[in-house]
PDB file of C-alpha atoms in Angstrom:
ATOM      1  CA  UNK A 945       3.009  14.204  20.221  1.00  0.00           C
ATOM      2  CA  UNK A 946       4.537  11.214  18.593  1.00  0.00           C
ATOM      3  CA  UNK A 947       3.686   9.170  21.660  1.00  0.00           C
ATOM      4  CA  UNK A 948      -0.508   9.594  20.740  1.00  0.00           C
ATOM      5  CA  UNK A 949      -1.435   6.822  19.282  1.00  0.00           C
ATOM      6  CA  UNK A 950      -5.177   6.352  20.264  1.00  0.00           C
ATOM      7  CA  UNK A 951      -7.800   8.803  19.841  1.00  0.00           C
ATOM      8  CA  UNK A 952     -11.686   7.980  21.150  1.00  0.00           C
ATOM      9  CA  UNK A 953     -14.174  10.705  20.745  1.00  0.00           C
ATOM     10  CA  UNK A 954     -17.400  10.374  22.181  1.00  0.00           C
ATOM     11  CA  UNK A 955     -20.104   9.132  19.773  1.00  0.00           C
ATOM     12  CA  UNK A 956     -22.353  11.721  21.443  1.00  0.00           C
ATOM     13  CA  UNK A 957     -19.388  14.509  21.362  1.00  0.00           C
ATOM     14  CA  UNK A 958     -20.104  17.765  20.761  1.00  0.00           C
ATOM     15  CA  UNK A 959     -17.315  18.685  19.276  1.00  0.00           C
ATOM     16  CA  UNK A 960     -17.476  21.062  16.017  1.00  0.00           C
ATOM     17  CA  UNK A 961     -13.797  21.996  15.479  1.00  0.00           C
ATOM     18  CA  UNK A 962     -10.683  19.722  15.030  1.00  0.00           C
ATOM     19  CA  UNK A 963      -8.232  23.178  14.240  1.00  0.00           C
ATOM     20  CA  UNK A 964      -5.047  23.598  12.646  1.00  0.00           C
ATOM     21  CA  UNK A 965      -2.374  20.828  13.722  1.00  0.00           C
ATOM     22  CA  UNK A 966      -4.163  19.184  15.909  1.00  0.00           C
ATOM     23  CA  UNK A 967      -3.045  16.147  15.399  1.00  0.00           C
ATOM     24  CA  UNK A 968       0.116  17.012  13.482  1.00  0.00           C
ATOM     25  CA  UNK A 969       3.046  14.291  13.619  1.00  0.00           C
ATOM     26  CA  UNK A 970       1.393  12.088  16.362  1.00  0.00           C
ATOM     27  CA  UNK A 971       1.504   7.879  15.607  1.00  0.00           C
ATOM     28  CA  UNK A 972      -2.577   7.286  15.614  1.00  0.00           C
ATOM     29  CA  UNK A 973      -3.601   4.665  13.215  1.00  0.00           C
ATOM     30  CA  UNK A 974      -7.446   5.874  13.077  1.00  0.00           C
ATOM     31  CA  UNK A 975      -9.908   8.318  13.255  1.00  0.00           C
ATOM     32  CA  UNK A 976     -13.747   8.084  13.824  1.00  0.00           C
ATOM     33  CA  UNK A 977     -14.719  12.076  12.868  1.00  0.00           C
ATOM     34  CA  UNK A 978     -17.948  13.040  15.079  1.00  0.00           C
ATOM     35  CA  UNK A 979     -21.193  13.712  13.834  1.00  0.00           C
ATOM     36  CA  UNK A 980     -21.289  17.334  14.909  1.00  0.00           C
ATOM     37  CA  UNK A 981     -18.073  18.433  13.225  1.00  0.00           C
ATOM     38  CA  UNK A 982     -18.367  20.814  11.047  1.00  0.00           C
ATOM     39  CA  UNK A 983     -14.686  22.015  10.180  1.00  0.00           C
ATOM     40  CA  UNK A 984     -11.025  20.063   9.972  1.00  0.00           C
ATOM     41  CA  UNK A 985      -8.756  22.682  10.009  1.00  0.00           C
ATOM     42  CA  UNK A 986      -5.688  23.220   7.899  1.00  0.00           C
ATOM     43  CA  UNK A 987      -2.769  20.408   8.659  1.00  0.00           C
ATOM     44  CA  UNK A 988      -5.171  18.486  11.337  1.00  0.00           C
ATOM     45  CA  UNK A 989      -3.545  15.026  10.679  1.00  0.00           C
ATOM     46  CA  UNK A 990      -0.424  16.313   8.699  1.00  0.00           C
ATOM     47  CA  UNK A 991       2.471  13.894   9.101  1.00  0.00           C
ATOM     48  CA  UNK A 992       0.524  11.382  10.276  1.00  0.00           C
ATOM     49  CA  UNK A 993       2.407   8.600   8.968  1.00  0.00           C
ATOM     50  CA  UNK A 994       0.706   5.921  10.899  1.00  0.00           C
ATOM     51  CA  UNK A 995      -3.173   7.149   9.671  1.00  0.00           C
ATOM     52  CA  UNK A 996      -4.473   4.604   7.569  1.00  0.00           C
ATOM     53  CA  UNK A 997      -8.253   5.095   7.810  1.00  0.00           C
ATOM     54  CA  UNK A 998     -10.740   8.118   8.431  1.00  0.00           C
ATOM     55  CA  UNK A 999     -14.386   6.828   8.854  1.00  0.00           C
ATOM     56  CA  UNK A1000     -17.179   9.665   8.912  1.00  0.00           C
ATOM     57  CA  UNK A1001     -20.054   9.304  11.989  1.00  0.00           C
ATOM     58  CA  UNK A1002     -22.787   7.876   9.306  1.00  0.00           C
ATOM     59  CA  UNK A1003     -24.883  11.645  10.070  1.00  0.00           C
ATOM     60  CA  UNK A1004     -21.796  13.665   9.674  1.00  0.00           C
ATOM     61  CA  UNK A1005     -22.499  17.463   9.646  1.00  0.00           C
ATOM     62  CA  UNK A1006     -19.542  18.117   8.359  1.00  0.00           C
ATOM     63  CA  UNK A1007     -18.956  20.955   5.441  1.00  0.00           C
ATOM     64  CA  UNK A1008     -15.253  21.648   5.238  1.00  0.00           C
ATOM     65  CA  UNK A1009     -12.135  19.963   5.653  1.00  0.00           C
ATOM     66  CA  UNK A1010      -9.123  22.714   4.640  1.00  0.00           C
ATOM     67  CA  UNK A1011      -5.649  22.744   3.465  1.00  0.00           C
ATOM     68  CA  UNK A1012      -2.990  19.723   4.000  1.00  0.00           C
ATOM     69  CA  UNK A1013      -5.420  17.877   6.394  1.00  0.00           C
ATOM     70  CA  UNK A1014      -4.319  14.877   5.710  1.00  0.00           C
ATOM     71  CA  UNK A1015      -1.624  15.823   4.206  1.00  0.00           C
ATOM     72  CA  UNK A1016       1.543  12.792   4.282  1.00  0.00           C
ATOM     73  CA  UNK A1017      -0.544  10.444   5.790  1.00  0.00           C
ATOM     74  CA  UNK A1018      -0.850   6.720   5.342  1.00  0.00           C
ATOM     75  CA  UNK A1019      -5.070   6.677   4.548  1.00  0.00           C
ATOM     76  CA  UNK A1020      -4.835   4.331   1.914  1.00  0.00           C
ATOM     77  CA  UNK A1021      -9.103   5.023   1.050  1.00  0.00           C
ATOM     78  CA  UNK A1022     -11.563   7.984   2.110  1.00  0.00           C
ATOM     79  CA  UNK A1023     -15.165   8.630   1.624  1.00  0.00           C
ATOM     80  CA  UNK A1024     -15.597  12.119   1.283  1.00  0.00           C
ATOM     81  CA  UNK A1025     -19.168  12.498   2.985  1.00  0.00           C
ATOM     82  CA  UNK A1026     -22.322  14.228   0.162  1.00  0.00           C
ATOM     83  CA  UNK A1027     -22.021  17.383   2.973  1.00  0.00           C
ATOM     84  CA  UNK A1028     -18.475  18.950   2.705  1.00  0.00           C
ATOM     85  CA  UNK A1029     -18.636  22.546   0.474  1.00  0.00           C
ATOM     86  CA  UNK A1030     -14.755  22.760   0.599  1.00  0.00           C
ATOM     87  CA  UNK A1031     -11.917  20.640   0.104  1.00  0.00           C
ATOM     88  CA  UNK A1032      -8.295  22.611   0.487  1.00  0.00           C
ATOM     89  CA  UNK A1033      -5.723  22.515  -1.271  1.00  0.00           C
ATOM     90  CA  UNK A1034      -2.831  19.906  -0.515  1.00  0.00           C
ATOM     91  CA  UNK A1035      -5.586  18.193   1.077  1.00  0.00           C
ATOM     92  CA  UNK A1036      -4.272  14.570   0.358  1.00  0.00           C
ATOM     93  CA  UNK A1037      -0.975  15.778  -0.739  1.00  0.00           C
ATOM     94  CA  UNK A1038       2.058  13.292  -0.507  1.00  0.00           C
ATOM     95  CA  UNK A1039       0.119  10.336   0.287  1.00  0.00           C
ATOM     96  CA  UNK A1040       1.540   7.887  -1.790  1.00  0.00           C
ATOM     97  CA  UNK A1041      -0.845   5.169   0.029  1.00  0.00           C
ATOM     98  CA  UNK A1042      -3.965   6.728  -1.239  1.00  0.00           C
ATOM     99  CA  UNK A1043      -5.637   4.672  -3.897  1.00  0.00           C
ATOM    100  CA  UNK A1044      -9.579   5.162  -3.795  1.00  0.00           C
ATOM    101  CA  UNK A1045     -11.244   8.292  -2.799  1.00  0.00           C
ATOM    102  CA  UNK A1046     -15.133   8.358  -3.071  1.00  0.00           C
ATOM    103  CA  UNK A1047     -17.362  11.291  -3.457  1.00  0.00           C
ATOM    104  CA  UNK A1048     -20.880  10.919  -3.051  1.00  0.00           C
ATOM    105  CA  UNK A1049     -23.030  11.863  -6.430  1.00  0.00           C
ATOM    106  CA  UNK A1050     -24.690  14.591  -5.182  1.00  0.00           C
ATOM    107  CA  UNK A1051     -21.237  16.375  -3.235  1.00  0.00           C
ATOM    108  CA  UNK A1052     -21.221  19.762  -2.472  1.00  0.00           C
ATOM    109  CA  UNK A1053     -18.390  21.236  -3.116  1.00  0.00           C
ATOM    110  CA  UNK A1054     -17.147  23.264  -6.177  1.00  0.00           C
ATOM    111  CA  UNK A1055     -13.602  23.334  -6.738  1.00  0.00           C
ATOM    112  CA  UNK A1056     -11.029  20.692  -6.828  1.00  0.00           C
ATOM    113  CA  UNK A1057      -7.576  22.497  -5.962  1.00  0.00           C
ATOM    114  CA  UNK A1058      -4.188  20.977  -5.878  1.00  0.00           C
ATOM    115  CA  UNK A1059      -5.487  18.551  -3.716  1.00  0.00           C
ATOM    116  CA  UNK A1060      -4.054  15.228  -5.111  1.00  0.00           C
ATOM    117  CA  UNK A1061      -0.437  15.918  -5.809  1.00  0.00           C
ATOM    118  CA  UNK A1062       1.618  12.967  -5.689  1.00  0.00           C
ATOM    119  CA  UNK A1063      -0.915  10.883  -4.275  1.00  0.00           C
ATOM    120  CA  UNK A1064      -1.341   6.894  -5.909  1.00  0.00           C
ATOM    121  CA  UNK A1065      -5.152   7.213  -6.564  1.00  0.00           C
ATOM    122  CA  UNK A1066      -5.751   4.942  -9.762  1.00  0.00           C
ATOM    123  CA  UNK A1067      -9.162   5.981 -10.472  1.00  0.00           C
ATOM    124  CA  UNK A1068     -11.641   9.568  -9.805  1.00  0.00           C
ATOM    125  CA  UNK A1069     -14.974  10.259 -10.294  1.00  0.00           C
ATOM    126  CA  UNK A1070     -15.897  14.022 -10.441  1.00  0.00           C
ATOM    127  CA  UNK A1071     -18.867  14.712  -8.832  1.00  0.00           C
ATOM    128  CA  UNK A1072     -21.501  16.616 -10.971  1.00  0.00           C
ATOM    129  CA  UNK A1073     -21.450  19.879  -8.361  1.00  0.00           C
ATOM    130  CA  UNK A1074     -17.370  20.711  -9.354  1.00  0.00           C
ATOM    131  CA  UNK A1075     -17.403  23.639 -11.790  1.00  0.00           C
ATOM    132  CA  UNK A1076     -13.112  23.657 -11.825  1.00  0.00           C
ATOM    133  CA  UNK A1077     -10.129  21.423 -11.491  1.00  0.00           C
ATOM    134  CA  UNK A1078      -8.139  23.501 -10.137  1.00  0.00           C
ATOM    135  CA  UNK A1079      -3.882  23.895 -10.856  1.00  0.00           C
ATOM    136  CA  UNK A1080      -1.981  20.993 -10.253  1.00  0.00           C
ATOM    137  CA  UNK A1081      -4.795  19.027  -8.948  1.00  0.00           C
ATOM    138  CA  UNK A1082      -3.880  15.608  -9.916  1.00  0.00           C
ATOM    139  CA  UNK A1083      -0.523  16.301 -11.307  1.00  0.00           C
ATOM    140  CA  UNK A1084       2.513  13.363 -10.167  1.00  0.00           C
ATOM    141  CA  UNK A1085      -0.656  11.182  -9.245  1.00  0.00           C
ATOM    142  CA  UNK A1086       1.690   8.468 -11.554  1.00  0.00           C
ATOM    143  CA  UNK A1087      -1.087   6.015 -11.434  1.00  0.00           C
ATOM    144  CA  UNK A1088      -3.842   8.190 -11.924  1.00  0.00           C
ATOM    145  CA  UNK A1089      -5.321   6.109 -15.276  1.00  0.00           C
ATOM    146  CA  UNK A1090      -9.339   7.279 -14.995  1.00  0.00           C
ATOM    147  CA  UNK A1091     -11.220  10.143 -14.468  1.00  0.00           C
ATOM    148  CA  UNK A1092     -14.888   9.764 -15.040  1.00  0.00           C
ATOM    149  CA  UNK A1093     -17.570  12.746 -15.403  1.00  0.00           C
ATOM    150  CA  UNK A1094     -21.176  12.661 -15.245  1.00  0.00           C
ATOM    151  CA  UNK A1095     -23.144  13.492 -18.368  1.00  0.00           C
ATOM    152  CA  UNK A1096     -24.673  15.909 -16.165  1.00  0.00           C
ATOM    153  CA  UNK A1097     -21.408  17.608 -14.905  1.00  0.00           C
ATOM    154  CA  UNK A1098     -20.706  21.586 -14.549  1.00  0.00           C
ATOM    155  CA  UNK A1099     -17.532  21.601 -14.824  1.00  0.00           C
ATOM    156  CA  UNK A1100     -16.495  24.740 -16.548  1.00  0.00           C
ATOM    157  CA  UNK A1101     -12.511  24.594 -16.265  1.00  0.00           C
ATOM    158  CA  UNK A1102      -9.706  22.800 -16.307  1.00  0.00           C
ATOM    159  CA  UNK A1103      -6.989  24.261 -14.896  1.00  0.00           C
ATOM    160  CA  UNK A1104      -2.922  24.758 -15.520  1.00  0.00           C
ATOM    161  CA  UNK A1105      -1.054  21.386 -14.910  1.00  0.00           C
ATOM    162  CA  UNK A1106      -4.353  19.336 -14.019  1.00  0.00           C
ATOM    163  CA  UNK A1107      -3.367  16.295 -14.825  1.00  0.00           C
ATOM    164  CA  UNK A1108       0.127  16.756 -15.654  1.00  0.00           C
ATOM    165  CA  UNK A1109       2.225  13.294 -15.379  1.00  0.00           C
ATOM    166  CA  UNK A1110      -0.903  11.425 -14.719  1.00  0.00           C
ATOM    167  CA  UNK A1111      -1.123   7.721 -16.375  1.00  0.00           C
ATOM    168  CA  UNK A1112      -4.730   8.690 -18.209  1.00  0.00           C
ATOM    169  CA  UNK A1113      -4.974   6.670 -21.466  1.00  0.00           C
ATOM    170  CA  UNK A1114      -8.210   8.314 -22.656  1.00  0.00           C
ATOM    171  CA  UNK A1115     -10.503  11.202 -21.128  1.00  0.00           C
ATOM    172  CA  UNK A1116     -14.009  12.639 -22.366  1.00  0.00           C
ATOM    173  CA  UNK A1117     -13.949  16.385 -21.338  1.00  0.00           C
ATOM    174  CA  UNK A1118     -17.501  17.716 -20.547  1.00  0.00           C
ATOM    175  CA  UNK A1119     -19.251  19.464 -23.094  1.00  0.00           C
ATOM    176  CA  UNK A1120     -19.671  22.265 -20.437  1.00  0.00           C
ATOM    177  CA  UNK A1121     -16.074  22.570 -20.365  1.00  0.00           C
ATOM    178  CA  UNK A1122     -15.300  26.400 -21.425  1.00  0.00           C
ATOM    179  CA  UNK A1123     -11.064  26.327 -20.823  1.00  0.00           C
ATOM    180  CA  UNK A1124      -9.056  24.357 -20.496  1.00  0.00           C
ATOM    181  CA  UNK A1125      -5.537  25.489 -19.035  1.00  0.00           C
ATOM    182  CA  UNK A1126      -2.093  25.722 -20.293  1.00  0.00           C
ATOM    183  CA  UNK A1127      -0.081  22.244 -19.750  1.00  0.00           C
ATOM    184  CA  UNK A1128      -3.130  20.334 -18.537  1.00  0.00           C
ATOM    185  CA  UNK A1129      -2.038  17.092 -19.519  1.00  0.00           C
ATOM    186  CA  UNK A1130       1.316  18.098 -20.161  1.00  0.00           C
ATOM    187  CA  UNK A1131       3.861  14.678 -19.599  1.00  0.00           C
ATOM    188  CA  UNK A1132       0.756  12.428 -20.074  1.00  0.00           C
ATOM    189  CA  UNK A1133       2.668  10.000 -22.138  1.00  0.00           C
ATOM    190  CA  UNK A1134       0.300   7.449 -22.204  1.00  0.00           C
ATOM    191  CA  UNK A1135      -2.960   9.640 -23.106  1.00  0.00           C
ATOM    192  CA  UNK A1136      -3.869   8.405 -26.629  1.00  0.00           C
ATOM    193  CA  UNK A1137      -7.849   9.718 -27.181  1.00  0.00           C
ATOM    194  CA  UNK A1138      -9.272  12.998 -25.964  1.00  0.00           C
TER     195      UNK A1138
END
């Protein structure tokens, strides 16, 4: 597998399914996902240590991408497309490249799981649709100094470990917030105003 370096799918493809380890360990530098996809399945493009960029077909059906699916890759920026309900867990996990990820105002999806552990983002912007940030979802993301919320946001918790060793100077927690979980911000040495 480590011998794949080029993958070319058919604009017209009708693919709906890249499953579980497809693409695991294998040397590809980028990915063009297909309109008509509608799931990446759990550790799709794990280990791919040469992945630097994922573009999205511009009328992109898809609605989930699942656990560690990018997991230890190289993408160093990702647009999540405004369709995707889910985003797994581990999702960008270990991808100390990562620096930007964009979610489109009106997203989809609901909960934010561990999804950024030890990733390098700098900045986040919480779409208005998540209702929880989820255990551990940011925590070791060292550089991690932003996190923006909509005044129109629904996001009801924050979970254990959030944002634990994150580099956030200053946050404004949503008015809609109801809990917020044990050790949230926990080794957040530089977080001065709440």
């Amino acid at each position: 597998n480590s011998q794949l370096k080029i993958i070319e799918i058919e604009e017209d493809s009708e693919l709906e399914l890249i499953d579980f380890d497809s693409f695991t360990q294998t040397s590809i530098s980028r990915i063009i996902i297909p309109k008509h996809v509608k799931i990446i399945g759990s550790f799709a493009f794990s280990l791919c240590k040469k992945l630097k960029r994922v573009d999205f077909h511009d009328k992109t059906e898809l609605e989930k991408i699942k656990g560690g699916a990018f997991d230890c890759s190289s993408i160093k920026e990702i647009s999540i497309p405004r369709n995707v309900r889910e985003i797994g867990c581990d999702l960008f996990k270990n991808c100390e490249k990562l620096t930007m990820v964009h979610f489109h105002p009106d997203s989809k999806f609901q909960i934010i799981m561990n999804t950024f552990i030890n990733s390098s983002i700098h900045r986040i912007s919480i779409p208005r649709s998540v209702t929880e940030i989820g255990k551990n979802a940011f925590a070791n993301c060292k550089n991690l100094s932003v996190v923006d919320f909509p005044d129109d946001s629904n996001l009801k918790a924050i979970r254990d470990g959030a944002f634990d060793s994150t580099a956030i100077t200053s946050i404004i927690i949503p008015e809609s917030v109801k809990e917020i979980g044990r050790s949230s911000f926990i080794h957040c040495e530089k977080l001065n105003i709440i």
